[in-house]
mmCIF file with all atom_site columns, C-alpha atoms in Angstrom:
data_model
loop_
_atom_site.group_PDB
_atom_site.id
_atom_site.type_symbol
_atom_site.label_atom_id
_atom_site.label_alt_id
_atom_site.label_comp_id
_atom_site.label_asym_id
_atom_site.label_entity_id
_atom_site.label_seq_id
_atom_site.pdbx_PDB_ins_code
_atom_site.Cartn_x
_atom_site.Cartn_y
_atom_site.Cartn_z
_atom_site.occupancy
_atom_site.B_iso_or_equiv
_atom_site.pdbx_formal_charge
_atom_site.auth_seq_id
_atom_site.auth_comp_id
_atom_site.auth_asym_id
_atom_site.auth_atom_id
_atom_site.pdbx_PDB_model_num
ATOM 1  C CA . UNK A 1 1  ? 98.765  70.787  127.432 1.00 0.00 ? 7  UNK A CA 1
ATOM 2  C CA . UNK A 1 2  ? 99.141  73.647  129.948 1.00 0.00 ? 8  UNK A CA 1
ATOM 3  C CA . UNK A 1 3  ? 102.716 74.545  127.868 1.00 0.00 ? 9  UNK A CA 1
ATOM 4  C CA . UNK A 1 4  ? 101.011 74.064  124.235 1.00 0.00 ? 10 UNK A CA 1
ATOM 5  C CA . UNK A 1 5  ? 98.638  76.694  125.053 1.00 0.00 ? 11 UNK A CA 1
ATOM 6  C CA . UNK A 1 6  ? 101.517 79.042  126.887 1.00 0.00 ? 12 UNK A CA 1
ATOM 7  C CA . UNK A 1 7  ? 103.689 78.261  123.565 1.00 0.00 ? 13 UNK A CA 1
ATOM 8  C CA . UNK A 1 8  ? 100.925 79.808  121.224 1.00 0.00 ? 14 UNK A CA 1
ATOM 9  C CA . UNK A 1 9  ? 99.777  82.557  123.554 1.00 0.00 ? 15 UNK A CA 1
ATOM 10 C CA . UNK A 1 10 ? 103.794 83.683  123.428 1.00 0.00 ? 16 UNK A CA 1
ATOM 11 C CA . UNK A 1 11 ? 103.905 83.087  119.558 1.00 0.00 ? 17 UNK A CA 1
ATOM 12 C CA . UNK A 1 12 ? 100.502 85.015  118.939 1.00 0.00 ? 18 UNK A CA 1
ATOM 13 C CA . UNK A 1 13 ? 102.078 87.566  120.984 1.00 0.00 ? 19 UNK A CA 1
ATOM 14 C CA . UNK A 1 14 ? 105.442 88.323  118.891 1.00 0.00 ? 20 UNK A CA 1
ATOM 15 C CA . UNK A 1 15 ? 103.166 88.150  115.785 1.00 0.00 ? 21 UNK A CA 1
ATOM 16 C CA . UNK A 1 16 ? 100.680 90.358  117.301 1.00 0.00 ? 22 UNK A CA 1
ATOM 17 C CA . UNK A 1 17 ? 103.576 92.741  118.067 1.00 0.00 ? 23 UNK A CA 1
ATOM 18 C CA . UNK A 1 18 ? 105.831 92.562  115.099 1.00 0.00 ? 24 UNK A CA 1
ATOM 19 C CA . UNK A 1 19 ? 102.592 93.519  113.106 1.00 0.00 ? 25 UNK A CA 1
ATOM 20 C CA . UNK A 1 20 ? 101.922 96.313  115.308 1.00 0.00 ? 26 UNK A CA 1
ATOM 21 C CA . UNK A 1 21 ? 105.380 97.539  114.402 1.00 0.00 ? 27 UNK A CA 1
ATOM 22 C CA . UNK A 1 22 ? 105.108 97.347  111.057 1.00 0.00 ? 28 UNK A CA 1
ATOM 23 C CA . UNK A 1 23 ? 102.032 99.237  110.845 1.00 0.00 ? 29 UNK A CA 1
ATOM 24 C CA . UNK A 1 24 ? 103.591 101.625 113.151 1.00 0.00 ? 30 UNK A CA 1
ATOM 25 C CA . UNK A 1 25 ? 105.897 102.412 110.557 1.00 0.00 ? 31 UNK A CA 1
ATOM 26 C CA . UNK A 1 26 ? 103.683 102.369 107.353 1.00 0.00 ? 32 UNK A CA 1
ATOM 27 C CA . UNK A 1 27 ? 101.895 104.917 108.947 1.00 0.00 ? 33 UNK A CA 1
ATOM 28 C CA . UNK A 1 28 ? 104.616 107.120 110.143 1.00 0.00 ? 34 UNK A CA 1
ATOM 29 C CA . UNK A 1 29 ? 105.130 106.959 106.499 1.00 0.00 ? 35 UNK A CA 1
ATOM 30 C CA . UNK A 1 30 ? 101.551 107.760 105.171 1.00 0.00 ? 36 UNK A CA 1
ATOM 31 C CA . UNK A 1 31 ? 102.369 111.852 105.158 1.00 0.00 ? 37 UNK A CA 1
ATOM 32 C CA . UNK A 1 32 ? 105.185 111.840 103.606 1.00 0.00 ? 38 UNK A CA 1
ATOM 33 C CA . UNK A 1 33 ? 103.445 111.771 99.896  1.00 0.00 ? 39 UNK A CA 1
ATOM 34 C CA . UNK A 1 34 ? 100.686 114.098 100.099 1.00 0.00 ? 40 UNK A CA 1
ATOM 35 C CA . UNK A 1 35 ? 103.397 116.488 101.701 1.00 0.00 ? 41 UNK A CA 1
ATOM 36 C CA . UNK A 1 36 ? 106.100 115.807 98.744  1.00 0.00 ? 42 UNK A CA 1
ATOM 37 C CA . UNK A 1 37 ? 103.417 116.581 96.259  1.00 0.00 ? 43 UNK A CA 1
ATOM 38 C CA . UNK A 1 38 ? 101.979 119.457 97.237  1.00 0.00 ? 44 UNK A CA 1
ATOM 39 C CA . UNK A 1 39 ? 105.954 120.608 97.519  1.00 0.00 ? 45 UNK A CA 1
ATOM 40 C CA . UNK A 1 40 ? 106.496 120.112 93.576  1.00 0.00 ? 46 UNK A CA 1
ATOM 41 C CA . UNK A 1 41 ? 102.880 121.722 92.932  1.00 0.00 ? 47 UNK A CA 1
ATOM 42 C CA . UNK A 1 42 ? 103.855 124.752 94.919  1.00 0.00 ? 48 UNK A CA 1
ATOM 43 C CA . UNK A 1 43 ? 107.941 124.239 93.015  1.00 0.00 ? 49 UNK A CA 1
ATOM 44 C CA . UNK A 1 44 ? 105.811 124.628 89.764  1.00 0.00 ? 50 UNK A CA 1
ATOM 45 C CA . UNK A 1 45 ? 103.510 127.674 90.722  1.00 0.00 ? 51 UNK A CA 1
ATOM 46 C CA . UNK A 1 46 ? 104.093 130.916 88.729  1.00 0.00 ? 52 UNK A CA 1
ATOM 47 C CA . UNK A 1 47 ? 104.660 132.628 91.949  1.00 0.00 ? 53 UNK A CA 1
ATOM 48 C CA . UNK A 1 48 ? 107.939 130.811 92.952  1.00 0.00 ? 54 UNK A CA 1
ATOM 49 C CA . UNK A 1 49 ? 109.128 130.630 89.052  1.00 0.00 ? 55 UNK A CA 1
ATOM 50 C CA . UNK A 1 50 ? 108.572 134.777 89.071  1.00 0.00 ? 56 UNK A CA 1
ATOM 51 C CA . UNK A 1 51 ? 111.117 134.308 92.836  1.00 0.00 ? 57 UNK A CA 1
ATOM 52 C CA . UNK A 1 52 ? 113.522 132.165 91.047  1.00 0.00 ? 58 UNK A CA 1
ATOM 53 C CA . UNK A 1 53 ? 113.875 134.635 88.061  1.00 0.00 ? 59 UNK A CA 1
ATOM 54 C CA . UNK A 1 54 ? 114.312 137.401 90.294  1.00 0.00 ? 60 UNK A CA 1
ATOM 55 C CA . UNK A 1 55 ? 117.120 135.539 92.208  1.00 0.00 ? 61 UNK A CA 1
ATOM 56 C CA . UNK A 1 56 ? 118.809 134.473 89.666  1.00 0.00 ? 62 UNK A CA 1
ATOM 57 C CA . UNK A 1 57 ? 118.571 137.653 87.254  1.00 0.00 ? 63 UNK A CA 1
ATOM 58 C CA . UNK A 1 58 ? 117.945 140.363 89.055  1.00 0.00 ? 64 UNK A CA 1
ATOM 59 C CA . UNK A 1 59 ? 119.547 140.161 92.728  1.00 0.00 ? 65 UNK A CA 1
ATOM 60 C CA . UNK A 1 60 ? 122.964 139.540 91.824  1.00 0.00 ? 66 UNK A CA 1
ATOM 61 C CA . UNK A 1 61 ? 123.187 143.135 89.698  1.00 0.00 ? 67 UNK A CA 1
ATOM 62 C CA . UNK A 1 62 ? 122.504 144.503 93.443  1.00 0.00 ? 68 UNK A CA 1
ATOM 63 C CA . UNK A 1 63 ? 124.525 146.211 96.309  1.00 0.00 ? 69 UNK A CA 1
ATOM 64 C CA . UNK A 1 64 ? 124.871 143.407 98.812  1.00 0.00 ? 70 UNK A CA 1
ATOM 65 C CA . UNK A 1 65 ? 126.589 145.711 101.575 1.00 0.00 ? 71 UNK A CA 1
ATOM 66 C CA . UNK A 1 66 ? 123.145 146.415 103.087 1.00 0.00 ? 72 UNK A CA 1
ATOM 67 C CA . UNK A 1 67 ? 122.174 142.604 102.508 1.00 0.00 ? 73 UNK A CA 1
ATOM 68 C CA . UNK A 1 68 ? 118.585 141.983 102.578 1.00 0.00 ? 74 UNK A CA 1
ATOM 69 C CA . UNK A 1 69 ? 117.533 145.553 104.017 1.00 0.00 ? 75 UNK A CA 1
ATOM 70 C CA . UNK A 1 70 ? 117.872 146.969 100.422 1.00 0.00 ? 76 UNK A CA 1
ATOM 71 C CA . UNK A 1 71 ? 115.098 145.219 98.737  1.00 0.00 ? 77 UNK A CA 1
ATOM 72 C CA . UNK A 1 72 ? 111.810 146.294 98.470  1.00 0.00 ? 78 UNK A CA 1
ATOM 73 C CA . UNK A 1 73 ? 109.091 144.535 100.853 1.00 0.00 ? 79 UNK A CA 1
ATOM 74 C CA . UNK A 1 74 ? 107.855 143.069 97.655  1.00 0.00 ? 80 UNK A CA 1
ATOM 75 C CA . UNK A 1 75 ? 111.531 141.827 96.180  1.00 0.00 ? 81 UNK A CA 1
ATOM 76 C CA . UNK A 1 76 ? 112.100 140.659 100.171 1.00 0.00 ? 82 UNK A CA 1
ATOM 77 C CA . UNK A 1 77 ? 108.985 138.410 100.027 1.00 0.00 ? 83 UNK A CA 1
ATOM 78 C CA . UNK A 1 78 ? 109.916 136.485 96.275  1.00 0.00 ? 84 UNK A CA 1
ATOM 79 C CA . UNK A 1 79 ? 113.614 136.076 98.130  1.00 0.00 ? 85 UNK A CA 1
ATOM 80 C CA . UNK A 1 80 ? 112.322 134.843 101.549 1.00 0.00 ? 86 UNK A CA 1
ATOM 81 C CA . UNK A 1 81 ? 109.728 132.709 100.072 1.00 0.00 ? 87 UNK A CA 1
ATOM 82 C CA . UNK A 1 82 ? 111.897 130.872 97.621  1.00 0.00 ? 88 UNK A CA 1
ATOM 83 C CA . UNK A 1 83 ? 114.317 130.272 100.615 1.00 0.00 ? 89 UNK A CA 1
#
């Protein structure tokens, strides 16, 4: 009797621990959606689509011998930001 109850203690154990686990890793995985879409809200914002016009139209008609120390603070922030 004494190795019946020692069998389902053990067993009760493993399940106890392989659920743990598993919610262990739901959770670790719980962030990860808000975070992606507040990514493509911010990807869609008129703010980065006025940086990605300026990086792809405007900054490569510019001197790039004084890299990023020739833009404006302004042109320096769309850049930076998109990066």
């Amino acid at each position: 009797m004494n190795i019946a109850a020692l069998l389902v203690s053990v067993g009760a154990l493993l399940v106890s621990g392989a659920a743990s686990y598993r919610q262990l890793r739901l959770a670790g995985h719980a962030n990860t959606l808000p975070v992606l879409v507040e990514l493509f809200r911010e990807h869609r914002s008129d703010y980065l689509a006025e940086a990605r016009w300026f990086v792809h139209q405007e900054l490569p008609g510019r001197d790039v011998s004084e890299g990023l120390h020739s833009l404006t603070r302004e042109e320096l922030k769309l850049v930076r930001d998109l990066v």
